[in-house]
Tab-separated table of C-alpha atoms and ligand atoms in Angstrom:
chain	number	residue	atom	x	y	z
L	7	UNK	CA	-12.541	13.320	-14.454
L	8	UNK	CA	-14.304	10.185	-13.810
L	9	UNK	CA	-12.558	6.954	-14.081
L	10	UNK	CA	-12.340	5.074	-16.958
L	11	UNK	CA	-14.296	1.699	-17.445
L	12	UNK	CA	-10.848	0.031	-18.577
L	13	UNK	CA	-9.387	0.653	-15.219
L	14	UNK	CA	-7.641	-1.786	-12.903
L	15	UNK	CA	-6.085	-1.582	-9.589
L	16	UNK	CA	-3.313	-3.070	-8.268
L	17	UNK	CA	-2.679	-3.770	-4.585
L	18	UNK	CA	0.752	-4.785	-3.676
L	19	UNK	CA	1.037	-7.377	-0.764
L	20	UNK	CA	-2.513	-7.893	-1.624
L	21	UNK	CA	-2.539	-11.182	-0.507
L	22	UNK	CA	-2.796	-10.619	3.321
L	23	UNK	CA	-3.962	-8.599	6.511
L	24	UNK	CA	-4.817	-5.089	4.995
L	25	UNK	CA	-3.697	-4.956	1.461
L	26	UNK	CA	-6.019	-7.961	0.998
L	27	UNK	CA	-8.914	-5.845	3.220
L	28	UNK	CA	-8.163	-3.263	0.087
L	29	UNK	CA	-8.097	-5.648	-2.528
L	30	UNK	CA	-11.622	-6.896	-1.519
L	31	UNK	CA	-12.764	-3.452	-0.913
L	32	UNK	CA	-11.702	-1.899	-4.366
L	33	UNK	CA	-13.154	-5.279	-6.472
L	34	UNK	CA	-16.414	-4.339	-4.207
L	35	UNK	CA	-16.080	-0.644	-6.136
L	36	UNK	CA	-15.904	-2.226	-9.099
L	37	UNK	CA	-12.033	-2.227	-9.552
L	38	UNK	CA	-10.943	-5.549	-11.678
L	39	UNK	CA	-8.128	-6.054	-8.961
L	40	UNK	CA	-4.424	-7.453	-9.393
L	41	UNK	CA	-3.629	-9.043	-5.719
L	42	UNK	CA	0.277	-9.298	-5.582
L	43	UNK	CA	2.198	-11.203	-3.360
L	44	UNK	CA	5.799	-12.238	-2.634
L	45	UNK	CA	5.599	-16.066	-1.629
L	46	UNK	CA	2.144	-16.947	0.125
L	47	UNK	CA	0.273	-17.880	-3.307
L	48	UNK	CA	-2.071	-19.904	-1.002
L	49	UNK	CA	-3.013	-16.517	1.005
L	50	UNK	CA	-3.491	-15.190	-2.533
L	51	UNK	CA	-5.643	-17.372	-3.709
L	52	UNK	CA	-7.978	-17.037	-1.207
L	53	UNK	CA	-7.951	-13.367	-1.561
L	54	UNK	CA	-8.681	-13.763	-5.320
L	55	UNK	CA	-11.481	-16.431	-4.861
L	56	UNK	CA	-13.213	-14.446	-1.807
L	57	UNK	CA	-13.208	-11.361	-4.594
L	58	UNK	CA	-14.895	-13.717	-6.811
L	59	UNK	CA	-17.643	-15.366	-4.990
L	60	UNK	CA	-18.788	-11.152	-4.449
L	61	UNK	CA	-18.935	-11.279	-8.405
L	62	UNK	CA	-15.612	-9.379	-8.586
L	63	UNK	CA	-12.932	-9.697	-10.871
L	64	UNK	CA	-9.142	-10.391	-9.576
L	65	UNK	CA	-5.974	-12.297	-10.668
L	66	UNK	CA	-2.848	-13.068	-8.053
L	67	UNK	CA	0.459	-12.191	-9.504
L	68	UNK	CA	3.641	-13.174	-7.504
L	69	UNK	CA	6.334	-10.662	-7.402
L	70	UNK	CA	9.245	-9.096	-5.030
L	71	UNK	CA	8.190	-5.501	-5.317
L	72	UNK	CA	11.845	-4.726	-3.721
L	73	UNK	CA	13.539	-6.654	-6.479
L	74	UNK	CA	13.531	-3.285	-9.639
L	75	UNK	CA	13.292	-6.660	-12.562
L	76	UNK	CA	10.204	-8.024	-10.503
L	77	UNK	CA	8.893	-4.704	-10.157
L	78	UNK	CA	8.971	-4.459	-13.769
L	79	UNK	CA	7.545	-7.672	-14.504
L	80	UNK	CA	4.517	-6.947	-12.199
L	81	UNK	CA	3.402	-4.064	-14.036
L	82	UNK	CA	3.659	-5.717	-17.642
L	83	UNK	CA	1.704	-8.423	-16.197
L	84	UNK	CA	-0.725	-6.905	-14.586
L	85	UNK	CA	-1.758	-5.165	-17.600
L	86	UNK	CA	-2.040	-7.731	-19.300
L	87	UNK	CA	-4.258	-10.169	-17.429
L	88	UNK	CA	-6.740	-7.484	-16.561
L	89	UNK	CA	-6.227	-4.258	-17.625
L	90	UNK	CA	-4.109	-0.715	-17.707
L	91	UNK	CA	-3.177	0.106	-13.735
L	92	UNK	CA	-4.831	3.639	-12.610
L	93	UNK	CA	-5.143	2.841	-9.316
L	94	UNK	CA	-1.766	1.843	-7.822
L	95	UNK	CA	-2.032	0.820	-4.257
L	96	UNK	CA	1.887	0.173	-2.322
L	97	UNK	CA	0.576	-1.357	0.531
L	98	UNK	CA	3.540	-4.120	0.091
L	99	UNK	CA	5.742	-3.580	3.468
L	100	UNK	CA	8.086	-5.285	6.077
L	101	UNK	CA	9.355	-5.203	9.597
L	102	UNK	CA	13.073	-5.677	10.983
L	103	UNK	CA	13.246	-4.554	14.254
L	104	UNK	CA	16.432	-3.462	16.195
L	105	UNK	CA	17.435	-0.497	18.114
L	106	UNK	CA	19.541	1.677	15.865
L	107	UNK	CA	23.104	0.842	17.623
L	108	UNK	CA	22.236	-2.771	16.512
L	109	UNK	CA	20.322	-2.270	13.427
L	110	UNK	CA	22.022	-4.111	10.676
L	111	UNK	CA	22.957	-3.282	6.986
L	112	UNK	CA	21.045	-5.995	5.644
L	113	UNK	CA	18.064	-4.748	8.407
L	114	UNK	CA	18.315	-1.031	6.947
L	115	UNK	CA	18.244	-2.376	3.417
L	116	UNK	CA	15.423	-5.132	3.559
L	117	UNK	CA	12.692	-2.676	4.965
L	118	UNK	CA	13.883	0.179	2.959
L	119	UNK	CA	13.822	-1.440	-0.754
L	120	UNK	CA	10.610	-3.370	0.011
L	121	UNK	CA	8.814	-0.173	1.792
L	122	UNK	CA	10.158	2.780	-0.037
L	123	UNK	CA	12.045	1.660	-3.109
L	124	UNK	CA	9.981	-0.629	-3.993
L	125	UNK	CA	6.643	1.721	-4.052
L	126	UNK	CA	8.673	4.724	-5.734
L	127	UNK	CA	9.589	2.557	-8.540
L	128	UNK	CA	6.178	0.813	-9.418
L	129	UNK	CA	4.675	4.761	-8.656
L	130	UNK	CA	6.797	5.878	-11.571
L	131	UNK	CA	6.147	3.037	-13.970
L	132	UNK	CA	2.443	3.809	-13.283
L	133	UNK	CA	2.245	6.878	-13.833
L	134	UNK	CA	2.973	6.457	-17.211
L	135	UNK	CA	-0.475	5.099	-18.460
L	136	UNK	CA	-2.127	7.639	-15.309
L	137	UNK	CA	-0.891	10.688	-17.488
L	138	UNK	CA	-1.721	9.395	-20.567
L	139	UNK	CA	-5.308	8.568	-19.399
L	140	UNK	CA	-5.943	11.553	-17.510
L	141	UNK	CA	-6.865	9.544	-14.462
L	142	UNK	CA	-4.991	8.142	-11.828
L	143	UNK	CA	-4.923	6.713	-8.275
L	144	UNK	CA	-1.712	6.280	-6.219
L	145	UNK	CA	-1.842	5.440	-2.866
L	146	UNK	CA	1.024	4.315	-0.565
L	147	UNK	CA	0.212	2.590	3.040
L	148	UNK	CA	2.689	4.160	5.249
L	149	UNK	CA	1.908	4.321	9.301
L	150	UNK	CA	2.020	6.934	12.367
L	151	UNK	CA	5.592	5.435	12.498
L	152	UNK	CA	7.650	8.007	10.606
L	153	UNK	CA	5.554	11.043	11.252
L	154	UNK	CA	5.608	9.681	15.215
L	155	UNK	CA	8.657	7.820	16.056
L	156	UNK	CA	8.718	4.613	17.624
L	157	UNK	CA	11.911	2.916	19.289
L	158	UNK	CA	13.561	0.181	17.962
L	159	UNK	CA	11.534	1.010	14.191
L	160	UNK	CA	14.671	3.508	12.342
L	161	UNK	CA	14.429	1.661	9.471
L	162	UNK	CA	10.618	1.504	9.441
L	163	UNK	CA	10.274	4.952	10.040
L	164	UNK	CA	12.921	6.182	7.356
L	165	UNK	CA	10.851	4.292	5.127
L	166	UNK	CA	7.229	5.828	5.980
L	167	UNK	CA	8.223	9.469	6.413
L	168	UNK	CA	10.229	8.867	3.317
L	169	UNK	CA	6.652	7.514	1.313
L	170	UNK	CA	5.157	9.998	2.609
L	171	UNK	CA	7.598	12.709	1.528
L	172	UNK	CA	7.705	11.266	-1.915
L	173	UNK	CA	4.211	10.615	-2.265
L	174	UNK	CA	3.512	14.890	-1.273
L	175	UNK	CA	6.270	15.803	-4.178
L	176	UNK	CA	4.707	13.584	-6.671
L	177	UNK	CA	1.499	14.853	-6.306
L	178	UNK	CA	2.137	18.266	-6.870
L	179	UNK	CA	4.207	16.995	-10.183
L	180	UNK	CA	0.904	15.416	-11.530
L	181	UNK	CA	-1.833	17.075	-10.392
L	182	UNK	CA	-2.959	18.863	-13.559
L	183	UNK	CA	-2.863	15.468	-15.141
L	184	UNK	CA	-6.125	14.464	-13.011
L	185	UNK	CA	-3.991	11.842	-11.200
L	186	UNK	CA	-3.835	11.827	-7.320
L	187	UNK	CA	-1.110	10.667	-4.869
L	188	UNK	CA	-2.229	10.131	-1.255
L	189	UNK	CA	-0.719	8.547	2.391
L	190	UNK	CA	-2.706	6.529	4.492
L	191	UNK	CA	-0.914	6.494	7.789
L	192	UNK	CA	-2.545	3.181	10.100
L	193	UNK	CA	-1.773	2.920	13.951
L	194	UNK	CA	-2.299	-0.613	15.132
L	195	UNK	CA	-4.299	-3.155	13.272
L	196	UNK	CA	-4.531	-6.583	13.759
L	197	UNK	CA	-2.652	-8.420	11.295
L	198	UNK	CA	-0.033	-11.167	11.077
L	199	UNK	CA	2.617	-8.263	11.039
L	200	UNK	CA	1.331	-7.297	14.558
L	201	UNK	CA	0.063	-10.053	16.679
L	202	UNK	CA	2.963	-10.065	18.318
L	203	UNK	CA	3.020	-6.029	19.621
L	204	UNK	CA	-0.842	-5.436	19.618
L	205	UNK	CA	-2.226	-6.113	23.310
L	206	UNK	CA	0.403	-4.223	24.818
L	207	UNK	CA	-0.182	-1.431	21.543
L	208	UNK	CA	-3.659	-1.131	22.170
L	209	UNK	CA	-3.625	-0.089	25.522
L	210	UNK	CA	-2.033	3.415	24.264
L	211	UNK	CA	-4.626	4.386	21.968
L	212	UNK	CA	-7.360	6.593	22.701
L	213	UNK	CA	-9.743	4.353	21.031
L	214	UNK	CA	-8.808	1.778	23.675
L	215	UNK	CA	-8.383	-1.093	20.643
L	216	UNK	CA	-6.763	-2.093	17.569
L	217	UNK	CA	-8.221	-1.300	14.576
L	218	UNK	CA	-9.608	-2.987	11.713
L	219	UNK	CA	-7.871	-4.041	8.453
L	220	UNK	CA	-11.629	-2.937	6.930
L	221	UNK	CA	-11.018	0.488	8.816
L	222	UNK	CA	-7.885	1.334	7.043
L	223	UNK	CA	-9.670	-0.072	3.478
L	224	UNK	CA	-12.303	2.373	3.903
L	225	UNK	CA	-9.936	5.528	3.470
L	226	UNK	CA	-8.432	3.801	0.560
L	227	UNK	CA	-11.788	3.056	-1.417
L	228	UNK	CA	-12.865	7.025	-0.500
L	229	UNK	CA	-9.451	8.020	-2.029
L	230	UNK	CA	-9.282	5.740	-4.934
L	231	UNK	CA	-13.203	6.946	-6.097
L	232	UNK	CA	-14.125	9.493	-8.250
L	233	UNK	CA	-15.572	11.844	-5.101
L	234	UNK	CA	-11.481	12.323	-4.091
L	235	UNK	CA	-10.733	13.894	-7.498
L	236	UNK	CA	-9.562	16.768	-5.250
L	237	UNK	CA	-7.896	15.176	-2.942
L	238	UNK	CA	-4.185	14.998	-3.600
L	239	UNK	CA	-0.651	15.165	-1.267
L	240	UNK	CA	-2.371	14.464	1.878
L	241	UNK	CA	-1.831	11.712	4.435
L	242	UNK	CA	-4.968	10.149	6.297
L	243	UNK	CA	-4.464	8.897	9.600
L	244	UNK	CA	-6.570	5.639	10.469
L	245	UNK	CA	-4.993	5.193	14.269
L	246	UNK	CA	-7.806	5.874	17.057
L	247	UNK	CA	-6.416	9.265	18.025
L	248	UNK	CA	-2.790	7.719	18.234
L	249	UNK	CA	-1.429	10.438	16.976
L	250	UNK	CA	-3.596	13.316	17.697
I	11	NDP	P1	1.185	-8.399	6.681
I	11	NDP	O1	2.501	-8.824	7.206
I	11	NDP	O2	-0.052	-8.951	7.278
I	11	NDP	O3	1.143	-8.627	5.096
I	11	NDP	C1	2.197	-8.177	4.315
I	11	NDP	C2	1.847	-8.351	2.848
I	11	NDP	O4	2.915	-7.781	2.075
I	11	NDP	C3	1.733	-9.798	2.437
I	11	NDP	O5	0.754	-9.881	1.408
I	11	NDP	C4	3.134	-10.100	1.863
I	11	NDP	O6	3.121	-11.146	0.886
I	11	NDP	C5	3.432	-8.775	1.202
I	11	NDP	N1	4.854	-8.508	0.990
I	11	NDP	C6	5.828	-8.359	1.900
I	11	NDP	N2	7.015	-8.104	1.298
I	11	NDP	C7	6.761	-8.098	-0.027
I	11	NDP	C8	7.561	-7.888	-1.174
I	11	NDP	N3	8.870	-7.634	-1.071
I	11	NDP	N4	6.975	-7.941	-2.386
I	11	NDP	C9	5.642	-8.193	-2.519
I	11	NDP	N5	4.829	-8.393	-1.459
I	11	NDP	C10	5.383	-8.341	-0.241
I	11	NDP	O7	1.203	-6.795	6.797
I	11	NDP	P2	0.048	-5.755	7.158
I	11	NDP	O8	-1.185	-6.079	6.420
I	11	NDP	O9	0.011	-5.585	8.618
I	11	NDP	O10	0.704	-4.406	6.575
I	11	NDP	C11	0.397	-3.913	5.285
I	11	NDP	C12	1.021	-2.525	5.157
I	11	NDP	O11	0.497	-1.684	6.176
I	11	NDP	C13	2.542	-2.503	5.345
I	11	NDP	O12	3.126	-1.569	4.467
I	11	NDP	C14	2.712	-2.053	6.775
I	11	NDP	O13	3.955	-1.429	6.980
I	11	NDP	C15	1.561	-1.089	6.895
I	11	NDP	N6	1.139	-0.843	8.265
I	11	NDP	C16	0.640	-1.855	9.038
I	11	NDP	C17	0.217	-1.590	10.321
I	11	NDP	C18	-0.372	-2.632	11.199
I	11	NDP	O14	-0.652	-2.316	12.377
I	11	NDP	N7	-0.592	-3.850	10.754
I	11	NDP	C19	0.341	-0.247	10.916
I	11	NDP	C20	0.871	0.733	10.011
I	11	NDP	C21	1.247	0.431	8.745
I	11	NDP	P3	3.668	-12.642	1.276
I	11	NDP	O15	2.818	-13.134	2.398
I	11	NDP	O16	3.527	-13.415	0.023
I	11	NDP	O17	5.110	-12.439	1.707
């Protein structure tokens, strides 16, 4: 099933460092793209107007994806200003590092609403208009972290083996619908969420570098196109050989 010419994508934390690498990517497919964001509407704006000057079609909509109202909201919105959502990208995600004898409540919770919660419940509001149309991309950004571990990252990790789990069950619920559910698991790519970890990263991958937020868009345009139809519960790993 090919996808519909109604279709819109929405990438959540669109607004920086990968997801906005996606956003740009999927508009360059042809996507009309919604570019979410929690607070940086600047960083949003720029993501939106670099879509447009490629002769894309984007609109910046500020929500808290960890926040269920919010969540809600986004979806509603997002359909309105440019179209139904079949290609739901939950790139949206957060850090709050601590070894686990020092990890927080309030550490636990913030990285495990925004990460996991957050992208289950905007995956089931989605899929929604995905059944009904027969067509559907969903694909979460989750990271080696989770299937690998990674010290002072429980809360990180819970969160990405738990997207990952969810996203492999959901896929199997919907695949004779035509709709997809996919993992892309990143190693280390430069972004603001890593600039302070990377040099000393880096030096453990077999690629001998970070990678590219470009690099990890590339899976995600492959999956979200029509050639992935058959392509469903997997995770791709975008990490250098990291965790080969
Ligand atoms: P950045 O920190 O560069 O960007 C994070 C983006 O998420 C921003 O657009 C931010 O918006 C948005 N965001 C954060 N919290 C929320 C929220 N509650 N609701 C809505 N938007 C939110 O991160 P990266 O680009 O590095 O990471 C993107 C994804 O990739 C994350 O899920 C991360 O875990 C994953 N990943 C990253 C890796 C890396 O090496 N960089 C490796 C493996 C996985 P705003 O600025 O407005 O707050």
């Amino acid at each position: 099933m090919s996808k519909p010419d109604s279709a819109c994508a929405l990438v959540t934390g669109g607004s920086r460092g990968i997801g906005a690498a996606i956003a740009v990517g999927l508009a360059e497919d042809g996507w009309p793209v919604v570019v979410n964001y929690r607070s940086d509407g600047d960083a949003a704006a720029r993501t939106v107007a670099a879509i447009e000057a490629k002769g894309g079609r984007a609109v910046a909509v500020a929500a808290d994806v960890s926040d269920r109202v919010q969540a809600e909201r986004l979806l509603d919105e997002s359909v309105e200003a440019i179209g139904p959502v079949l290609c739901l990208v939950n790139n949206a995600g957060v850090r709050a590092d601590n070894l686990a004898v020092s990890l927080s409540d309030d550490e636990w919770d913030a990285v495990l609403t925004t990460n996991l919660t957050g992208s289950f419940r905007l995956t089931r509001l989605a899929l929604r208009t995905m059944i009904r149309a027969r067509f559907g991309r969903v694909i979460g950004i989750a990271s080696i972290v989770g299937p690998r571990a990674n010290a002072g990252q429980a809360n990180y990790a819970a969160a990405k083996a738990g997207l990952i789990g969810m996203s492999k069950t959901v896929a199997v619920e919907v695949a004779s619908r035509g709709v997809t559910v996919n993992t892309v698991a990143p190693g280390f790519i430069e972004t603001d969420m890593t600039r302070d970890v990377l040099e000393r990263a880096a030096s453990a991958v077999p690629a001998r570098r970070a990678g590219r937020v470009e690099e990890v868009a590339a899976c995600v345009r492959f999956l979200a196109s029509d050639a992935a139809g058959y392509v469903t519960g997997t995770t791709v790993f975008v990490d250098g050989g990291l965790a080969a």
